Amino acid sequence: MSGSVTRFARREWGPLFGTVWQGLVVRRWRAVPMTLAAVCLTALFQLVQNQDWGYQPVQNIGSVRAEDPLWLALLRTPLSLFVPALDLPVWGALAQVLLVFGIAEICIGRWRTLGVAYLATLCGTLYARVGIALGPGTPFGLPASDAQVVDTGPSAAVVGLAVYVCWRYRAWWTGGAVVVAMVVEVIIKPNLAGKEHLAAIAGVLVLIGVQAWRERGRGRGPGRGPGQDGGVEPLPGTRSWKPPITS
């Protein structure tokens, strides 16, 4: 039994663990500069928005509501990733950013990490408008009152990044578990946040589909060599979790 579990763990998480371990051992904190900056920015926003003088400025630059003009929501969306929700403990947001953004930055590179994170957050933000337009009488609809809900935090980006990294490293069961967990969340508590998570996953799955189609056209699979912007990915056709030998 233990042997089967070990083999499963190596197949599922071996390449991912090997890449993250190699990045941290070789480069230490220099492997995740963007992640550390994101954690500091999130903590700073939390500190400022809890001050009497700081709440409104943070809302003005990073708070998104579906009732806002679209141009204003799009302008605020990038920073909204790093504004923690006031009704949730900030340590949760910080832990999500540190863990998931850190793994993604090492594995796929900082710019791709930011791109996927922004895509996932943008899909959630735009879905809120579509859902309100559909109305509460439809499976994907939302009540009109949700137009006034403040929509901030890294959760949609975290979910999207988790699915994307799992696809890149063929951690199929883990990626599937993330998707199932988000579906269960919506079934148990069908609120705006949960449905935005599903919208984020849908947007990332479309991205994955496009990239997989392009790579099949070039005769490549999901596995790759070193990332173009700092990430380190498995070589084509390999499943070894061991880091490559370097001179």
PDB file of C-alpha atoms in Angstrom:
ATOM      1  CA  MET A   1       0.000   0.000   0.000  1.00  0.00           C
ATOM      2  CA  SER A   2       2.761   2.443   0.963  1.00  0.00           C
ATOM      3  CA  GLY A   3       4.602   1.639  -2.263  1.00  0.00           C
ATOM      4  CA  SER A   4       1.535   2.524  -4.328  1.00  0.00           C
ATOM      5  CA  VAL A   5       1.113   5.781  -2.466  1.00  0.00           C
ATOM      6  CA  THR A   6       4.779   6.624  -3.007  1.00  0.00           C
ATOM      7  CA  ARG A   7       4.562   5.901  -6.731  1.00  0.00           C
ATOM      8  CA  PHE A   8       1.415   7.995  -7.025  1.00  0.00           C
ATOM      9  CA  ALA A   9       3.025  10.878  -5.154  1.00  0.00           C
ATOM     10  CA  ARG A  10       6.069  10.781  -7.414  1.00  0.00           C
ATOM     11  CA  ARG A  11       3.952  10.707 -10.554  1.00  0.00           C
ATOM     12  CA  GLU A  12       1.616  13.426  -9.350  1.00  0.00           C
ATOM     13  CA  TRP A  13       3.932  15.841  -7.551  1.00  0.00           C
ATOM     14  CA  GLY A  14       7.457  14.688  -8.356  1.00  0.00           C
ATOM     15  CA  PRO A  15       8.201  17.021 -11.319  1.00  0.00           C
ATOM     16  CA  LEU A  16       6.547  19.951  -9.546  1.00  0.00           C
ATOM     17  CA  PHE A  17       8.363  19.352  -6.273  1.00  0.00           C
ATOM     18  CA  GLY A  18      11.680  18.868  -8.046  1.00  0.00           C
ATOM     19  CA  THR A  19      11.352  22.161  -9.913  1.00  0.00           C
ATOM     20  CA  VAL A  20      10.350  24.135  -6.806  1.00  0.00           C
ATOM     21  CA  TRP A  21      13.084  22.523  -4.687  1.00  0.00           C
ATOM     22  CA  GLN A  22      15.739  23.218  -7.295  1.00  0.00           C
ATOM     23  CA  GLY A  23      14.657  26.838  -7.628  1.00  0.00           C
ATOM     24  CA  LEU A  24      14.712  27.443  -3.875  1.00  0.00           C
ATOM     25  CA  VAL A  25      18.010  25.648  -3.277  1.00  0.00           C
ATOM     26  CA  VAL A  26      19.853  27.352  -6.124  1.00  0.00           C
ATOM     27  CA  ARG A  27      18.372  30.851  -5.953  1.00  0.00           C
ATOM     28  CA  ARG A  28      16.719  31.002  -2.505  1.00  0.00           C
ATOM     29  CA  TRP A  29      14.614  34.159  -2.136  1.00  0.00           C
ATOM     30  CA  ARG A  30      15.821  35.375  -5.526  1.00  0.00           C
ATOM     31  CA  ALA A  31      13.631  32.669  -7.067  1.00  0.00           C
ATOM     32  CA  VAL A  32      10.443  34.463  -5.990  1.00  0.00           C
ATOM     33  CA  PRO A  33      11.000  38.259  -6.035  1.00  0.00           C
ATOM     34  CA  MET A  34       7.607  38.975  -7.576  1.00  0.00           C
ATOM     35  CA  THR A  35       5.854  36.797  -4.995  1.00  0.00           C
ATOM     36  CA  LEU A  36       7.593  38.528  -2.098  1.00  0.00           C
ATOM     37  CA  ALA A  37       6.668  41.923  -3.566  1.00  0.00           C
ATOM     38  CA  ALA A  38       3.042  40.759  -3.913  1.00  0.00           C
ATOM     39  CA  VAL A  39       2.950  39.599  -0.283  1.00  0.00           C
ATOM     40  CA  CYS A  40       4.347  42.947   0.887  1.00  0.00           C
ATOM     41  CA  LEU A  41       1.873  44.864  -1.282  1.00  0.00           C
ATOM     42  CA  THR A  42      -1.054  42.821   0.052  1.00  0.00           C
ATOM     43  CA  ALA A  43       0.062  43.412   3.641  1.00  0.00           C
ATOM     44  CA  LEU A  44       0.485  47.128   2.938  1.00  0.00           C
ATOM     45  CA  PHE A  45      -3.004  47.428   1.477  1.00  0.00           C
ATOM     46  CA  GLN A  46      -4.429  45.614   4.497  1.00  0.00           C
ATOM     47  CA  LEU A  47      -2.640  47.952   6.888  1.00  0.00           C
ATOM     48  CA  VAL A  48      -3.673  51.109   5.038  1.00  0.00           C
ATOM     49  CA  GLN A  49      -7.323  50.187   4.423  1.00  0.00           C
ATOM     50  CA  ASN A  50      -7.828  49.580   8.152  1.00  0.00           C
ATOM     51  CA  GLN A  51      -6.842  53.164   8.952  1.00  0.00           C
ATOM     52  CA  ASP A  52      -9.455  55.909   9.052  1.00  0.00           C
ATOM     53  CA  TRP A  53      -7.500  57.901   6.493  1.00  0.00           C
ATOM     54  CA  GLY A  54      -6.604  54.943   4.281  1.00  0.00           C
ATOM     55  CA  TYR A  55      -9.843  53.081   3.602  1.00  0.00           C
ATOM     56  CA  GLN A  56     -11.155  55.325   0.837  1.00  0.00           C
ATOM     57  CA  PRO A  57      -7.854  55.696  -1.063  1.00  0.00           C
ATOM     58  CA  VAL A  58      -7.497  51.900  -1.213  1.00  0.00           C
ATOM     59  CA  GLN A  59     -11.077  51.612  -2.416  1.00  0.00           C
ATOM     60  CA  ASN A  60     -10.413  54.209  -5.084  1.00  0.00           C
ATOM     61  CA  ILE A  61      -7.448  52.360  -6.585  1.00  0.00           C
ATOM     62  CA  GLY A  62      -8.252  48.696  -6.002  1.00  0.00           C
ATOM     63  CA  SER A  63     -11.921  48.148  -5.218  1.00  0.00           C
ATOM     64  CA  VAL A  64     -14.117  46.679  -7.962  1.00  0.00           C
ATOM     65  CA  ARG A  65     -17.912  46.475  -8.024  1.00  0.00           C
ATOM     66  CA  ALA A  66     -20.117  45.274 -10.841  1.00  0.00           C
ATOM     67  CA  GLU A  67     -22.050  48.534 -10.662  1.00  0.00           C
ATOM     68  CA  ASP A  68     -18.908  50.528 -11.514  1.00  0.00           C
ATOM     69  CA  PRO A  69     -18.352  51.717 -15.092  1.00  0.00           C
ATOM     70  CA  LEU A  70     -16.545  49.033 -17.047  1.00  0.00           C
ATOM     71  CA  TRP A  71     -13.539  51.242 -17.809  1.00  0.00           C
ATOM     72  CA  LEU A  72     -13.081  51.985 -14.115  1.00  0.00           C
ATOM     73  CA  ALA A  73     -13.378  48.313 -13.145  1.00  0.00           C
ATOM     74  CA  LEU A  74     -10.773  47.339 -15.740  1.00  0.00           C
ATOM     75  CA  LEU A  75      -8.480  50.070 -14.462  1.00  0.00           C
ATOM     76  CA  ARG A  76      -8.753  48.862 -10.880  1.00  0.00           C
ATOM     77  CA  THR A  77      -8.662  45.107 -11.562  1.00  0.00           C
ATOM     78  CA  PRO A  78      -4.844  44.627 -11.564  1.00  0.00           C
ATOM     79  CA  LEU A  79      -4.444  46.087  -8.073  1.00  0.00           C
ATOM     80  CA  SER A  80      -7.643  44.443  -6.817  1.00  0.00           C
ATOM     81  CA  LEU A  81      -5.688  41.155  -6.702  1.00  0.00           C
ATOM     82  CA  PHE A  82      -3.673  42.527  -3.800  1.00  0.00           C
ATOM     83  CA  VAL A  83      -6.450  44.201  -1.778  1.00  0.00           C
ATOM     84  CA  PRO A  84      -7.572  41.688   0.891  1.00  0.00           C
ATOM     85  CA  ALA A  85     -11.286  41.323   1.513  1.00  0.00           C
ATOM     86  CA  LEU A  86     -12.249  43.102   4.712  1.00  0.00           C
ATOM     87  CA  ASP A  87     -14.521  40.271   5.888  1.00  0.00           C
ATOM     88  CA  LEU A  88     -11.801  37.602   5.682  1.00  0.00           C
ATOM     89  CA  PRO A  89      -8.612  37.132   7.745  1.00  0.00           C
ATOM     90  CA  VAL A  90      -5.649  38.707   5.981  1.00  0.00           C
ATOM     91  CA  TRP A  91      -3.348  35.797   6.827  1.00  0.00           C
ATOM     92  CA  GLY A  92      -5.368  33.657   4.437  1.00  0.00           C
ATOM     93  CA  ALA A  93      -4.729  36.007   1.538  1.00  0.00           C
ATOM     94  CA  LEU A  94      -1.042  36.306   2.416  1.00  0.00           C
ATOM     95  CA  ALA A  95      -0.649  32.524   2.641  1.00  0.00           C
ATOM     96  CA  GLN A  96      -2.382  32.023  -0.709  1.00  0.00           C
ATOM     97  CA  VAL A  97      -0.159  34.552  -2.448  1.00  0.00           C
ATOM     98  CA  LEU A  98       3.050  33.245  -0.851  1.00  0.00           C
ATOM     99  CA  LEU A  99       2.375  29.578  -1.587  1.00  0.00           C
ATOM    100  CA  VAL A 100       0.628  29.551  -4.964  1.00  0.00           C
ATOM    101  CA  PHE A 101       2.241  32.614  -6.523  1.00  0.00           C
ATOM    102  CA  GLY A 102       5.618  31.390  -5.271  1.00  0.00           C
ATOM    103  CA  ILE A 103       5.233  27.937  -6.817  1.00  0.00           C
ATOM    104  CA  ALA A 104       3.951  29.442 -10.057  1.00  0.00           C
ATOM    105  CA  GLU A 105       6.760  31.998 -10.274  1.00  0.00           C
ATOM    106  CA  ILE A 106       9.396  29.271  -9.962  1.00  0.00           C
ATOM    107  CA  CYS A 107       7.642  26.868 -12.322  1.00  0.00           C
ATOM    108  CA  ILE A 108       6.317  29.059 -15.134  1.00  0.00           C
ATOM    109  CA  GLY A 109       8.106  32.388 -14.635  1.00  0.00           C
ATOM    110  CA  ARG A 110       7.010  35.700 -13.165  1.00  0.00           C
ATOM    111  CA  TRP A 111       5.453  37.272 -16.247  1.00  0.00           C
ATOM    112  CA  ARG A 112       3.405  34.221 -17.132  1.00  0.00           C
ATOM    113  CA  THR A 113       2.341  34.002 -13.493  1.00  0.00           C
ATOM    114  CA  LEU A 114       1.129  37.589 -13.562  1.00  0.00           C
ATOM    115  CA  GLY A 115      -0.583  37.031 -16.913  1.00  0.00           C
ATOM    116  CA  VAL A 116      -2.509  33.959 -15.769  1.00  0.00           C
ATOM    117  CA  ALA A 117      -3.375  35.623 -12.451  1.00  0.00           C
ATOM    118  CA  TYR A 118      -4.726  38.694 -14.228  1.00  0.00           C
ATOM    119  CA  LEU A 119      -6.680  36.590 -16.733  1.00  0.00           C
ATOM    120  CA  ALA A 120      -8.339  34.614 -13.932  1.00  0.00           C
ATOM    121  CA  THR A 121      -9.198  37.751 -11.968  1.00  0.00           C
ATOM    122  CA  LEU A 122     -10.493  39.517 -15.072  1.00  0.00           C
ATOM    123  CA  CYS A 123     -12.737  36.560 -15.945  1.00  0.00           C
ATOM    124  CA  GLY A 124     -14.254  36.709 -12.460  1.00  0.00           C
ATOM    125  CA  THR A 125     -14.742  40.462 -12.654  1.00  0.00           C
ATOM    126  CA  LEU A 126     -16.443  40.299 -16.059  1.00  0.00           C
ATOM    127  CA  TYR A 127     -18.545  37.299 -15.054  1.00  0.00           C
ATOM    128  CA  ALA A 128     -20.111  39.308 -12.218  1.00  0.00           C
ATOM    129  CA  ARG A 129     -21.599  41.698 -14.786  1.00  0.00           C
ATOM    130  CA  VAL A 130     -22.863  38.870 -16.964  1.00  0.00           C
ATOM    131  CA  GLY A 131     -24.308  37.017 -13.996  1.00  0.00           C
ATOM    132  CA  ILE A 132     -26.231  40.066 -12.792  1.00  0.00           C
ATOM    133  CA  ALA A 133     -27.563  40.623 -16.305  1.00  0.00           C
ATOM    134  CA  LEU A 134     -28.783  37.002 -16.413  1.00  0.00           C
ATOM    135  CA  GLY A 135     -30.559  37.387 -13.080  1.00  0.00           C
ATOM    136  CA  PRO A 136     -31.077  34.959 -10.181  1.00  0.00           C
ATOM    137  CA  GLY A 137     -33.525  32.776 -12.110  1.00  0.00           C
ATOM    138  CA  THR A 138     -30.766  31.119 -14.146  1.00  0.00           C
ATOM    139  CA  PRO A 139     -28.056  28.651 -12.989  1.00  0.00           C
ATOM    140  CA  PHE A 140     -25.262  31.125 -13.696  1.00  0.00           C
ATOM    141  CA  GLY A 141     -27.162  34.239 -12.717  1.00  0.00           C
ATOM    142  CA  LEU A 142     -26.702  36.540  -9.750  1.00  0.00           C
ATOM    143  CA  PRO A 143     -29.061  38.782  -7.770  1.00  0.00           C
ATOM    144  CA  ALA A 144     -28.984  42.506  -8.555  1.00  0.00           C
ATOM    145  CA  SER A 145     -27.722  43.216  -5.028  1.00  0.00           C
ATOM    146  CA  ASP A 146     -24.386  41.607  -5.940  1.00  0.00           C
ATOM    147  CA  ALA A 147     -23.631  44.632  -8.096  1.00  0.00           C
ATOM    148  CA  GLN A 148     -22.733  46.479  -4.879  1.00  0.00           C
ATOM    149  CA  VAL A 149     -20.481  43.756  -3.452  1.00  0.00           C
ATOM    150  CA  VAL A 150     -16.824  44.774  -3.203  1.00  0.00           C
ATOM    151  CA  ASP A 151     -14.857  42.310  -5.303  1.00  0.00           C
ATOM    152  CA  THR A 152     -11.199  42.148  -4.235  1.00  0.00           C
ATOM    153  CA  GLY A 153      -8.591  39.617  -3.171  1.00  0.00           C
ATOM    154  CA  PRO A 154      -6.293  37.038  -4.754  1.00  0.00           C
ATOM    155  CA  SER A 155      -8.548  33.975  -4.543  1.00  0.00           C
ATOM    156  CA  ALA A 156      -9.611  33.871  -8.216  1.00  0.00           C
ATOM    157  CA  ALA A 157      -6.008  34.350  -9.316  1.00  0.00           C
ATOM    158  CA  VAL A 158      -4.853  31.625  -6.915  1.00  0.00           C
ATOM    159  CA  VAL A 159      -7.408  29.129  -8.214  1.00  0.00           C
ATOM    160  CA  GLY A 160      -6.558  29.912 -11.824  1.00  0.00           C
ATOM    161  CA  LEU A 161      -2.815  29.609 -11.221  1.00  0.00           C
ATOM    162  CA  ALA A 162      -3.258  26.310  -9.391  1.00  0.00           C
ATOM    163  CA  VAL A 163      -5.131  24.783 -12.336  1.00  0.00           C
ATOM    164  CA  TYR A 164      -2.629  26.130 -14.865  1.00  0.00           C
ATOM    165  CA  VAL A 165       0.458  24.892 -13.003  1.00  0.00           C
ATOM    166  CA  CYS A 166      -1.148  21.478 -12.475  1.00  0.00           C
ATOM    167  CA  TRP A 167      -1.704  21.223 -16.219  1.00  0.00           C
ATOM    168  CA  ARG A 168       1.859  22.244 -17.024  1.00  0.00           C
ATOM    169  CA  TYR A 169       3.246  19.619 -14.646  1.00  0.00           C
ATOM    170  CA  ARG A 170       0.655  16.946 -15.370  1.00  0.00           C
ATOM    171  CA  ALA A 171      -0.625  16.863 -11.810  1.00  0.00           C
ATOM    172  CA  TRP A 172      -3.987  15.799 -13.158  1.00  0.00           C
ATOM    173  CA  TRP A 173      -5.521  14.581  -9.899  1.00  0.00           C
ATOM    174  CA  THR A 174      -4.520  17.721  -8.032  1.00  0.00           C
ATOM    175  CA  GLY A 175      -5.889  19.988 -10.738  1.00  0.00           C
ATOM    176  CA  GLY A 176      -9.097  17.985 -10.835  1.00  0.00           C
ATOM    177  CA  ALA A 177      -9.403  18.228  -7.049  1.00  0.00           C
ATOM    178  CA  VAL A 178      -9.132  22.031  -7.258  1.00  0.00           C
ATOM    179  CA  VAL A 179     -11.925  22.165  -9.837  1.00  0.00           C
ATOM    180  CA  VAL A 180     -14.168  19.781  -7.867  1.00  0.00           C
ATOM    181  CA  ALA A 181     -13.588  21.776  -4.670  1.00  0.00           C
ATOM    182  CA  MET A 182     -14.711  24.974  -6.393  1.00  0.00           C
ATOM    183  CA  VAL A 183     -17.823  23.266  -7.779  1.00  0.00           C
ATOM    184  CA  VAL A 184     -18.698  21.928  -4.320  1.00  0.00           C
ATOM    185  CA  GLU A 185     -18.157  25.411  -2.890  1.00  0.00           C
ATOM    186  CA  VAL A 186     -20.749  26.847  -5.271  1.00  0.00           C
ATOM    187  CA  ILE A 187     -23.221  24.038  -4.532  1.00  0.00           C
ATOM    188  CA  ILE A 188     -22.921  24.554  -0.775  1.00  0.00           C
ATOM    189  CA  LYS A 189     -22.736  28.347  -0.865  1.00  0.00           C
ATOM    190  CA  PRO A 190     -23.789  29.765  -4.256  1.00  0.00           C
ATOM    191  CA  ASN A 191     -22.467  33.292  -3.773  1.00  0.00           C
ATOM    192  CA  LEU A 192     -20.586  35.749  -5.967  1.00  0.00           C
ATOM    193  CA  ALA A 193     -17.116  34.681  -4.838  1.00  0.00           C
ATOM    194  CA  GLY A 194     -17.704  30.995  -5.532  1.00  0.00           C
ATOM    195  CA  LYS A 195     -19.115  31.586  -8.989  1.00  0.00           C
ATOM    196  CA  GLU A 196     -16.250  33.934  -9.803  1.00  0.00           C
ATOM    197  CA  HIS A 197     -13.849  31.132  -8.954  1.00  0.00           C
ATOM    198  CA  LEU A 198     -15.582  28.931 -11.527  1.00  0.00           C
ATOM    199  CA  ALA A 199     -15.396  31.753 -14.073  1.00  0.00           C
ATOM    200  CA  ALA A 200     -11.666  32.072 -13.367  1.00  0.00           C
ATOM    201  CA  ILE A 201     -11.197  28.342 -13.911  1.00  0.00           C
ATOM    202  CA  ALA A 202     -13.198  28.511 -17.141  1.00  0.00           C
ATOM    203  CA  GLY A 203     -10.999  31.322 -18.452  1.00  0.00           C
ATOM    204  CA  VAL A 204      -7.813  29.438 -17.592  1.00  0.00           C
ATOM    205  CA  LEU A 205      -9.159  26.241 -19.183  1.00  0.00           C
ATOM    206  CA  VAL A 206      -9.759  28.156 -22.403  1.00  0.00           C
ATOM    207  CA  LEU A 207      -6.166  29.404 -22.243  1.00  0.00           C
ATOM    208  CA  ILE A 208      -4.960  25.850 -21.640  1.00  0.00           C
ATOM    209  CA  GLY A 209      -6.989  24.602 -24.592  1.00  0.00           C
ATOM    210  CA  VAL A 210      -5.513  27.221 -26.909  1.00  0.00           C
ATOM    211  CA  GLN A 211      -1.958  26.551 -25.755  1.00  0.00           C
ATOM    212  CA  ALA A 212      -2.411  22.759 -25.999  1.00  0.00           C
ATOM    213  CA  TRP A 213      -3.743  23.114 -29.537  1.00  0.00           C
ATOM    214  CA  ARG A 214      -0.816  25.296 -30.571  1.00  0.00           C
ATOM    215  CA  GLU A 215       1.703  22.917 -28.991  1.00  0.00           C
ATOM    216  CA  ARG A 216       0.153  19.881 -30.691  1.00  0.00           C
ATOM    217  CA  GLY A 217       0.514  21.741 -33.967  1.00  0.00           C
ATOM    218  CA  ARG A 218       4.232  22.106 -33.224  1.00  0.00           C
ATOM    219  CA  GLY A 219       4.544  18.488 -32.088  1.00  0.00           C
ATOM    220  CA  ARG A 220       5.090  19.363 -28.417  1.00  0.00           C
ATOM    221  CA  GLY A 221       3.468  18.130 -25.243  1.00  0.00           C
ATOM    222  CA  PRO A 222       2.849  19.995 -21.986  1.00  0.00           C
ATOM    223  CA  GLY A 223       6.397  19.328 -20.746  1.00  0.00           C
ATOM    224  CA  ARG A 224       9.026  21.964 -21.556  1.00  0.00           C
ATOM    225  CA  GLY A 225      12.534  23.047 -20.823  1.00  0.00           C
ATOM    226  CA  PRO A 226      13.533  26.229 -18.987  1.00  0.00           C
ATOM    227  CA  GLY A 227      10.796  28.879 -18.909  1.00  0.00           C
ATOM    228  CA  GLN A 228      11.323  31.969 -20.998  1.00  0.00           C
ATOM    229  CA  ASP A 229      10.913  34.380 -18.116  1.00  0.00           C
ATOM    230  CA  GLY A 230      12.535  32.642 -15.199  1.00  0.00           C
ATOM    231  CA  GLY A 231      10.429  29.522 -14.749  1.00  0.00           C
ATOM    232  CA  VAL A 232      11.971  26.062 -14.874  1.00  0.00           C
ATOM    233  CA  GLU A 233       9.819  23.387 -16.484  1.00  0.00           C
ATOM    234  CA  PRO A 234      10.287  19.662 -17.208  1.00  0.00           C
ATOM    235  CA  LEU A 235      12.044  18.671 -20.385  1.00  0.00           C
ATOM    236  CA  PRO A 236       9.889  17.218 -23.196  1.00  0.00           C
ATOM    237  CA  GLY A 237       8.810  13.664 -22.579  1.00  0.00           C
ATOM    238  CA  THR A 238      10.268  13.426 -19.073  1.00  0.00           C
ATOM    239  CA  ARG A 239       8.526  12.540 -15.850  1.00  0.00           C
ATOM    240  CA  SER A 240      11.522  12.557 -13.528  1.00  0.00           C
ATOM    241  CA  TRP A 241      11.132  14.638 -10.404  1.00  0.00           C
ATOM    242  CA  LYS A 242      14.894  14.942 -10.008  1.00  0.00           C
ATOM    243  CA  PRO A 243      16.415  18.305 -10.963  1.00  0.00           C
ATOM    244  CA  PRO A 244      18.680  18.250 -14.008  1.00  0.00           C
ATOM    245  CA  ILE A 245      22.438  18.048 -13.555  1.00  0.00           C
ATOM    246  CA  THR A 246      24.170  21.371 -14.080  1.00  0.00           C
ATOM    247  CA  SER A 247      27.863  22.058 -14.574  1.00  0.00           C
TER     248      SER A 247
END
